[in-house]
Coordinates of C-alpha atoms in Angstrom, one line a residue:
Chain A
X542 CA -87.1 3.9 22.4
X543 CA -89.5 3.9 19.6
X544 CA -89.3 2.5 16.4
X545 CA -93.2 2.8 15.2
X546 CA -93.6 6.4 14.6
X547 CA -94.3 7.0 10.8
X548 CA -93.2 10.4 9.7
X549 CA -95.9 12.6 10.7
X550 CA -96.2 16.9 10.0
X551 CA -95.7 17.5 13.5
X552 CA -92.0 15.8 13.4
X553 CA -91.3 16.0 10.0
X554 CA -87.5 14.7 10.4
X555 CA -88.1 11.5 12.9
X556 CA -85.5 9.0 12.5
X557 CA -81.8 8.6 12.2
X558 CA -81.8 9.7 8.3
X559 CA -82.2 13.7 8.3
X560 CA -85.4 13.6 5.5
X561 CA -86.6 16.6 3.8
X562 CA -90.2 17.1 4.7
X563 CA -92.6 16.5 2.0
X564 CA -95.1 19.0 2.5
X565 CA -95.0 22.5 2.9
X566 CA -96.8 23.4 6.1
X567 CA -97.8 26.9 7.7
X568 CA -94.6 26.5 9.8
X569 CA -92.2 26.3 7.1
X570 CA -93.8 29.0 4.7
X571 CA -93.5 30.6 8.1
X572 CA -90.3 30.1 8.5
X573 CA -88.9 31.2 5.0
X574 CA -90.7 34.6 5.7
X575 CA -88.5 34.8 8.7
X576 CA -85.7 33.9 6.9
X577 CA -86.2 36.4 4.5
X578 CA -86.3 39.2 7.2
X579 CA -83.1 37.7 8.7
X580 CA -81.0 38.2 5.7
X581 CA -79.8 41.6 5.3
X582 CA -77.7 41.4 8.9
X583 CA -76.5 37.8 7.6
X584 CA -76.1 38.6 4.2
X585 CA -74.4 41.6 5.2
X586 CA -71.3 39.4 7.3
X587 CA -71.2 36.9 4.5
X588 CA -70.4 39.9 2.5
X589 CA -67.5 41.4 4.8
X590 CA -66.8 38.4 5.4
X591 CA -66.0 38.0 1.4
X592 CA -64.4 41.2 1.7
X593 CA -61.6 40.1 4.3
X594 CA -61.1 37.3 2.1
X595 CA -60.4 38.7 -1.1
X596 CA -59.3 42.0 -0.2
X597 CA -58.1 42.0 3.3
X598 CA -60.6 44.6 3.5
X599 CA -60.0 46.6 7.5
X600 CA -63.3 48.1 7.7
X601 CA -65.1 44.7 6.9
X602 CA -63.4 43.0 9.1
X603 CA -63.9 45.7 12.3
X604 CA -67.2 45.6 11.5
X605 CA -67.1 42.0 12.2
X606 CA -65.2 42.5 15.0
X607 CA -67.6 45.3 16.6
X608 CA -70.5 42.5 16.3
X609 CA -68.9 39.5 17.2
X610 CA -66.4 40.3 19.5
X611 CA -68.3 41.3 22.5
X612 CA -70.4 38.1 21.9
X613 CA -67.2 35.9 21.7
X614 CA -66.0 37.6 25.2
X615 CA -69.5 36.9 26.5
X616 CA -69.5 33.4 25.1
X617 CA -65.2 32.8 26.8
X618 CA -65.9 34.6 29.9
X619 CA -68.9 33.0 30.6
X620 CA -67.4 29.5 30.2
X621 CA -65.3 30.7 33.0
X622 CA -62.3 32.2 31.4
X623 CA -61.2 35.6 33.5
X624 CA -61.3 39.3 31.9
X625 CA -57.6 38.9 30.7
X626 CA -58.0 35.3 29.3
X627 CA -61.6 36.3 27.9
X628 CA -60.0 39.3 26.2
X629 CA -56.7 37.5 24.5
X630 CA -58.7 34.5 23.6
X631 CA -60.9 37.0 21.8
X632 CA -58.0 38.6 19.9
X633 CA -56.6 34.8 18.7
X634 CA -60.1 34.1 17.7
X635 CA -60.4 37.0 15.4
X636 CA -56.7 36.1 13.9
X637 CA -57.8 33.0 12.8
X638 CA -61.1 34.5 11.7
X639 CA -58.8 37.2 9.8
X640 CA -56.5 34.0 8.3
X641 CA -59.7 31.7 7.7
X642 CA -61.8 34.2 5.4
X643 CA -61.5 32.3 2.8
X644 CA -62.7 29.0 4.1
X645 CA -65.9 30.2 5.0
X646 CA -68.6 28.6 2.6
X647 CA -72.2 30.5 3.6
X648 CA -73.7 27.4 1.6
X649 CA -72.3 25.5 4.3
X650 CA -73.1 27.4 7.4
X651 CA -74.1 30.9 8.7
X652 CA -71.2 33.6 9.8
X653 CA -72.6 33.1 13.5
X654 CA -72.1 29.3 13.6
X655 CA -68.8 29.5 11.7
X656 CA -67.7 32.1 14.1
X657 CA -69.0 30.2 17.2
X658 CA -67.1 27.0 15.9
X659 CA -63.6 29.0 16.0
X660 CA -64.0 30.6 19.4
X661 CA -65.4 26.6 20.9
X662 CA -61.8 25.3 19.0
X663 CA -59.8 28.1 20.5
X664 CA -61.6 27.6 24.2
X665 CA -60.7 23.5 23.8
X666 CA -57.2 24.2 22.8
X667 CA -56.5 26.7 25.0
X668 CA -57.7 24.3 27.9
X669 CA -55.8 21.7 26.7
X670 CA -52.6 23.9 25.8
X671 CA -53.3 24.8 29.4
X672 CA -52.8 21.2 31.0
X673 CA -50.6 19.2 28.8
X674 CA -46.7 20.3 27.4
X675 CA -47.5 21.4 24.2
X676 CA -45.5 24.8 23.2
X677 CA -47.2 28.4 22.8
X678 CA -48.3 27.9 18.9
X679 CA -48.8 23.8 19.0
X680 CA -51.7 24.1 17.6
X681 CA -54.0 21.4 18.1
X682 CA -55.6 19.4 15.1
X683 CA -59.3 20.6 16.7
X684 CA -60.6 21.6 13.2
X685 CA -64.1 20.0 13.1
X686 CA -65.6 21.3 10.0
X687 CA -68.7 22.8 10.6
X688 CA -69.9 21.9 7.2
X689 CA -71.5 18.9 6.4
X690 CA -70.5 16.8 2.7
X691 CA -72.7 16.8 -0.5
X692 CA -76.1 16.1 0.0
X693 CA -76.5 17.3 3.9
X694 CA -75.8 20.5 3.1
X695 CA -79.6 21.7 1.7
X696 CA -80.9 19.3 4.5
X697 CA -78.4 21.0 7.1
X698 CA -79.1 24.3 5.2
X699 CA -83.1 23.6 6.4
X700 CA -82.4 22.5 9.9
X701 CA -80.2 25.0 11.0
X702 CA -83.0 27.5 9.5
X703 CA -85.8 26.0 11.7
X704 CA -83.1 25.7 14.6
X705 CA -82.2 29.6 14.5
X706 CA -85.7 30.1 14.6
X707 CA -86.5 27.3 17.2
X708 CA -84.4 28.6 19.5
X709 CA -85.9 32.1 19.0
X710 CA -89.3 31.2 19.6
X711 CA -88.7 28.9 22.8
X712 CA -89.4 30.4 25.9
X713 CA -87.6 33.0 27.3
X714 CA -87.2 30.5 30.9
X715 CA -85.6 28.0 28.4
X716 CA -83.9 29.7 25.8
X717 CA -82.0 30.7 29.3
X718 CA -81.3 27.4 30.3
X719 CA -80.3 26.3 27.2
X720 CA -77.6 29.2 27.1
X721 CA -76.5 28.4 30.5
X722 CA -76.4 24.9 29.0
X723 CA -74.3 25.7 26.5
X724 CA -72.4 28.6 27.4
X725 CA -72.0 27.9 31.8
X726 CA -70.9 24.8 31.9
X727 CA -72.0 24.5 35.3
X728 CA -72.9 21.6 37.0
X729 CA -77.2 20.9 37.1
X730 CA -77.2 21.9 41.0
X731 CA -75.3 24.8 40.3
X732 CA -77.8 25.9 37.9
X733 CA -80.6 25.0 40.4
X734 CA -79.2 26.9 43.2
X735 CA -78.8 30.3 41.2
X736 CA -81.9 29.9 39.7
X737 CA -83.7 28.9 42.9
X738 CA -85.0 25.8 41.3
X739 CA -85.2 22.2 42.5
X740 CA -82.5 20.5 40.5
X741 CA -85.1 17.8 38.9
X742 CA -87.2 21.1 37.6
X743 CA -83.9 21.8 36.1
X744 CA -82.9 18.7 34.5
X745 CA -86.3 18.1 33.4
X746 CA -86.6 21.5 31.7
X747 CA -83.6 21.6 29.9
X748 CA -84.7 17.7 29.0
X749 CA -87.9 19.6 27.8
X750 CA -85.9 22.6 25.8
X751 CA -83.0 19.8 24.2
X752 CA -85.7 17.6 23.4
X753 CA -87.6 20.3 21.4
X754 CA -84.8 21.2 19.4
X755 CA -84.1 17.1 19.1
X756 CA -86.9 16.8 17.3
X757 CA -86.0 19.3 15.2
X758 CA -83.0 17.3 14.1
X759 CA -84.8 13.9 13.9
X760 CA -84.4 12.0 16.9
X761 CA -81.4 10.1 16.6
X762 CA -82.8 6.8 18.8
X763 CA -84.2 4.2 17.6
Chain B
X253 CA -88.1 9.8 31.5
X254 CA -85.4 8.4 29.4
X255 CA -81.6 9.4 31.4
X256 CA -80.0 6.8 28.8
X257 CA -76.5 8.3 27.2
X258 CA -77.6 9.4 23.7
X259 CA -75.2 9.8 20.9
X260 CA -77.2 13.4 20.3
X261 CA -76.6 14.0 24.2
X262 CA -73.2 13.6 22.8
X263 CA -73.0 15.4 20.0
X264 CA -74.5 18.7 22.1
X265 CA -72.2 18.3 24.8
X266 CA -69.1 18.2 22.0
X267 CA -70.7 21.4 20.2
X268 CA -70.6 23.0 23.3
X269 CA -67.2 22.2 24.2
X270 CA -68.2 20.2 27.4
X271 CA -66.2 16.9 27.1
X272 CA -63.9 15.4 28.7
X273 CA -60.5 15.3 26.2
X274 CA -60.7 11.2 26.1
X275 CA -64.6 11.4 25.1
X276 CA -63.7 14.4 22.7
X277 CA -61.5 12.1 20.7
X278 CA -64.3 8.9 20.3
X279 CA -66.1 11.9 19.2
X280 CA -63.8 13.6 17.2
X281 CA -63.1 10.4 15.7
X282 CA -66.6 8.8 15.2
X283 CA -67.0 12.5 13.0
X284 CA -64.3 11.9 11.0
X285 CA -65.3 8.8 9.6
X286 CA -69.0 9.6 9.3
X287 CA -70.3 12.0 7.0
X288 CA -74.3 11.5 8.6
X289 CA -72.9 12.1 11.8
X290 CA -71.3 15.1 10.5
X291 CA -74.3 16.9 9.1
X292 CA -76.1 16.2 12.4
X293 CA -73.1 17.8 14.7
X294 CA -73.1 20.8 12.0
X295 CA -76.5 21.6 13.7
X296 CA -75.6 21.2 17.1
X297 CA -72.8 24.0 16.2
X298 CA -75.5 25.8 14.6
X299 CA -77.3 25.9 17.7
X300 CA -74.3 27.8 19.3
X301 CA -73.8 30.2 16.7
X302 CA -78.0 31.1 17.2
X303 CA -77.4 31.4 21.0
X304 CA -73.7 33.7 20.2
X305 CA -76.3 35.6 18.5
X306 CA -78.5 35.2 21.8
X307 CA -75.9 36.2 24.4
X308 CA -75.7 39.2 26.4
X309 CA -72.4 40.9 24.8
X310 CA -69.7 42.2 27.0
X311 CA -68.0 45.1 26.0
X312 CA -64.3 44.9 25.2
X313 CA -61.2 46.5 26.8
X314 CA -60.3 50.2 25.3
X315 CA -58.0 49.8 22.7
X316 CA -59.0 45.7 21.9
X317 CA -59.3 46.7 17.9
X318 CA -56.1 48.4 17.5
X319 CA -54.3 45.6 19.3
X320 CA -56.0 43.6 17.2
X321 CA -54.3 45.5 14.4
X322 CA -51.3 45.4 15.4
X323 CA -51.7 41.4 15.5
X324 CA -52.7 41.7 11.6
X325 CA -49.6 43.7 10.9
X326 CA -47.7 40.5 12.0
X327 CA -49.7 38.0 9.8
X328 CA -48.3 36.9 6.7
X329 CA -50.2 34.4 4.2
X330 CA -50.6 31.0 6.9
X331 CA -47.9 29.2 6.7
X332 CA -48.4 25.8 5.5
X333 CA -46.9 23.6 8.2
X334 CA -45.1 20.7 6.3
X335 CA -47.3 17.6 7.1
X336 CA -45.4 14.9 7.8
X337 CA -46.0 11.5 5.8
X338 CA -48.9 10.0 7.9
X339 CA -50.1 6.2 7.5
X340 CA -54.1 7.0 6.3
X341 CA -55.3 5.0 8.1
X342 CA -54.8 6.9 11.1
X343 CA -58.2 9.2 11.3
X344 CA -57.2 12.8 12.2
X345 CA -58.2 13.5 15.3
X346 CA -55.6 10.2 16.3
X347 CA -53.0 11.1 14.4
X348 CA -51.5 13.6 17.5
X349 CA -51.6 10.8 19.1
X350 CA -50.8 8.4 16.9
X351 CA -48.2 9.6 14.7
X352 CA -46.5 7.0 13.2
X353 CA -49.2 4.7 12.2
X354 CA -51.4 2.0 14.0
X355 CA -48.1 -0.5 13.6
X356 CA -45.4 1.0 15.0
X357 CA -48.0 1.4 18.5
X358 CA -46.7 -1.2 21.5
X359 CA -49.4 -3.5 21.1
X360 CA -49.7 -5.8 24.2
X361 CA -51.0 -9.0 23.4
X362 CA -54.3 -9.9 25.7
X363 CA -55.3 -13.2 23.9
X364 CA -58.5 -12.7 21.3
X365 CA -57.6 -9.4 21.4
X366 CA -54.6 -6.6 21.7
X367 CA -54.6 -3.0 23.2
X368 CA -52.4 -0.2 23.4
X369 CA -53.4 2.7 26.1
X370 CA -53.4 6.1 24.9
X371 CA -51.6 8.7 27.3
X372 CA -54.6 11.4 27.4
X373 CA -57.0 13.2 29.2
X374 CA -57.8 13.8 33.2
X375 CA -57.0 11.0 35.7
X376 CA -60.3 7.9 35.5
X377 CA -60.6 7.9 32.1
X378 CA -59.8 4.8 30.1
X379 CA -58.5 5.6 26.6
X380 CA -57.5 2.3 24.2
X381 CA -56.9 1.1 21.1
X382 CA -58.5 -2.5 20.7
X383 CA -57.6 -5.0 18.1
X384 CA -60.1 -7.7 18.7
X385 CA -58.8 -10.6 15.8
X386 CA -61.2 -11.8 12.9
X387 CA -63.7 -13.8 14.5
X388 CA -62.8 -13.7 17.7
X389 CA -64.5 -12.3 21.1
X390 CA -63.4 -11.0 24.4
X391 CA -65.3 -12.0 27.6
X392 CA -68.4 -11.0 28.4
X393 CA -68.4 -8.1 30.4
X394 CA -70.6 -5.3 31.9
X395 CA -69.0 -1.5 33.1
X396 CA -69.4 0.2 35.9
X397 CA -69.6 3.6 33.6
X398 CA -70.0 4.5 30.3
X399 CA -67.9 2.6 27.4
X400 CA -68.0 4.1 24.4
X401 CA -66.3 2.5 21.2
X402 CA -65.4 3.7 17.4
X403 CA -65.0 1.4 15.0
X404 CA -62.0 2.5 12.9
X405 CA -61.3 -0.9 10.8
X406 CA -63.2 -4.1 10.4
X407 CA -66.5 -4.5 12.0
X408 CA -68.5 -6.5 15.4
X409 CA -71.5 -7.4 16.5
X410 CA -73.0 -7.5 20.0
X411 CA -76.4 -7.5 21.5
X412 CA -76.7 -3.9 19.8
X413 CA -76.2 -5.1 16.5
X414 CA -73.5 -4.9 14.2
X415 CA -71.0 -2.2 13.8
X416 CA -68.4 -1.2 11.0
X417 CA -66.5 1.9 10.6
X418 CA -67.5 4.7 11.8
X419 CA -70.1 3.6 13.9
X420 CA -69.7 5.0 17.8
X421 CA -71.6 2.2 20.3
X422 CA -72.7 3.8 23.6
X423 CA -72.5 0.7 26.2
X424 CA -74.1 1.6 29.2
X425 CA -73.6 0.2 32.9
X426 CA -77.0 -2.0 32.2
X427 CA -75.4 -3.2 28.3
X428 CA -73.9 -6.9 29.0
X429 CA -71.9 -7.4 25.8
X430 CA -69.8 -9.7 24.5
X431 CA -68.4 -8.2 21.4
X432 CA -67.0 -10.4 17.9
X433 CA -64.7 -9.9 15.5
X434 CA -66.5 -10.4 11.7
X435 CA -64.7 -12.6 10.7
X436 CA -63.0 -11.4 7.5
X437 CA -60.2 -9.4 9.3
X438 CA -59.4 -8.1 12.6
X439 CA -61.4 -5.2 14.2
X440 CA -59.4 -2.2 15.0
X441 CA -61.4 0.1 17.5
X442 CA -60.9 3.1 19.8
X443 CA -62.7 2.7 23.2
X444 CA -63.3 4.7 26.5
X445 CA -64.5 4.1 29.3
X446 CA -64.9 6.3 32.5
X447 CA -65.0 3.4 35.1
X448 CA -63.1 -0.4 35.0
X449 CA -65.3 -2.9 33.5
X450 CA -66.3 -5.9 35.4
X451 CA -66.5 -8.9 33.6
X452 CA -69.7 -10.9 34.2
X453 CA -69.2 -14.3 32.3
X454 CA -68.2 -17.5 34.2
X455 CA -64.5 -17.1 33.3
X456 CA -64.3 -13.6 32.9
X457 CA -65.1 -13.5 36.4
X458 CA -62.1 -15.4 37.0
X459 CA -60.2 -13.0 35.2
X460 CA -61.0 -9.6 36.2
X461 CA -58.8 -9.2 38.8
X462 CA -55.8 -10.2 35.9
X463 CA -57.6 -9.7 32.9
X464 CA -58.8 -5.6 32.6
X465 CA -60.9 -5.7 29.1

């Protein structure tokens, strides 16, 4: 636990307050250029996106569908869900996604995130519909609002920036554990044993990849 | 290394939809009341929408779109479900559970402080409400697990410092704390904990057996 690091350019958001960095280093001009080459795709789903909101527009929203359904199916069955469960989980994803159009705010967060945050809701509440007597349609109140209040949002807007592009340039060895982090929900021997690692390599190297993108966030201890 | 429990730790784990349902809620709850800790999850989520982007895709069953159609056929303008009067008190990710306010719960009376148990979530999970009463303190204790604690009213201090609402307090099997009341009103709190505390203080030692804080 340390308390005595100042803000320095290497971690330019230490600390429990999220702070804007003052300078603008190689990384960040960097990093807007990248931005700038990510938009059309993103700018391009914020704008079907729009489209199914206003208009109920079909075509926008299969195109969503034709990108981000596979990924959702990857993201379900992966988690463990079977072909049949990955595949109707999918299609109550996209529902809400078709109902929830309007909601979207792409100040607020990108279509991937806002996307990613449904079909996590749908997985918990499917779980949970699964083990406890609520009735087919109970929804659960599972809305966490991926959208930070007032003044986060151009700080959140800047993190989740540098974390897309974080988790792009990490290596490919922990970019995989991190997915298998996130997305397996296996237990760390698990992992070890299908990667053919000793499970302290593991824990120590996804340690090594959370840690990176900690410090991207500011480091929450004190 | 540090292996301590860190709220971030947390806060990745709930993005990723890995908790427990009892540890969801202190979550869900601690996120409700805290707009900071809000911002921070919003880039853990982010982080899963950059590896959705990541992930190998897997191809969907023939004929998933125009099912999918169909489904659309069905769906009318979303229905506003008529929310019943809640007390506002009740942050939302309590209010399944508590849904006719904090009042109407079957407090039971345990001295300095009261509880009420909370029916959720897999088998070795404790999930309560506490009312510890202005000023006061329950015995000093240490856990076997994790506790972790969300202040919803009021505030209290122990060896960590002081909390008010909102705050979520990670105790830890090493934390010994002995946790008061402020003492300008009663200190409302949702806690968890994945093992049965032991009480450590000369009467508290006494009282475990009776006495499970």
């Amino acid at each position: 636990m340390t308390t005595t690091a100042p803000l320095c350019e290497a971690a330019p958001s230490a600390g429990l307050v999220i702070r804007r960095p003052r300078r603008l280093t190689a990384a960040m001009v960097e990093e807007r250029d990248d931005r700038s080459r990510q938009e059309p795709a993103e700018r391009a789903r914020v704008r079907d996106l729009a489209l199914v909101a206003r208009t109920r527009d079909r075509d926008a929203f299969r195109r969503l569908f034709e990108h981000y359904g596979p990924r959702v199916k990857a993201y379900l069955r992966r988690l463990g869900a079977d072909e049949d469960a990955a595949e109707d989980l999918t299609q109550e994803v996209f529902v809400s996604i078709w109902r929830r159009a309007a909601q979207f705010d792409p100040a607020k967060a990108s279509v991937s995130t806002w996307v990613y945050t449904i079909a996590r809701n749908k997985r918990i509440d499917s779980l949970r519909r699964d083990r406890t007597v609520l009735g087919e349609g109970d929804e659960l109140d599972l809305e966490v609002d991926p959208a930070p209040c007032g003044d986060a949002v151009a700080e959140f807007n800047q993190m989740s920036a540098r974390i897309m592009r974080a988790v792009e340039t990490l290596p490919e060895e922990q970019k995989r554990l991190l997915k298998i982090f996130y997305f397996d929900e296996k237990p760390h021997s698990t992992i070890a044993a299908e990667l053919g690692l000793p499970l302290g390599t593991v824990k120590s190297r996804l340690r090594l990849a959370i840690g990176k993108l900690r410090a991207l966030l500011g480091d929450d201890r004190e | 290394m540090n292996t301590e429990l860190t709220r971030d730790d947390l806060l990745f784990e709930h993005a990723a939809g890995h908790l427990p349902e009892p540890i969801a809620l202190v979550v869900d709850t601690h996120l409700a009341l805290s707009a900071e800790a809000r911002a921070r999850f919003a880039a853990c989520l982010a982080l899963g929408g950059a590896l959705l982007e990541e992930v190998e895709p897997e191809p969907l069953a023939a004929g998933a779109w125009q099912r999918l159609e169909r489904k659309l056929e069905r769906e009318r303008a979303l229905p506003r479900r008529e929310s019943e009067p809640v007390d506002p008190r009740v942050p939302r990710p309590l209010r399944r559970l508590v849904p006719r306010g904090f009042d109407a719960l079957p407090w039971r009376n345990l001295g300095p402080a009261q509880e009420v148990v909370l029916p959720i979530g897999p088998p070795g999970y404790r999930t309560r409400l506490l009312r510890l009463k202005a000023g006061k303190s329950v015995p000093r204790h240490t856990h076997e697990g994790h506790e972790l604690t969300v202040v919803i009213e009021g505030g209290f201090t122990d060896v960590q410092g002081h909390h008010v609402r909102g705050d979520l307090v990670i105790a830890d099997p090493s934390v010994e704390h002995r946790p008061i009341a402020d003492p300008d009103g009663d200190c409302l709190c949702l806690a968890v904990t994945d093992a049965p505390l032991r009480l450590t203080g000369p009467i508290g030692r006494l009282l475990n057996p009776l006495l499970r804080i």
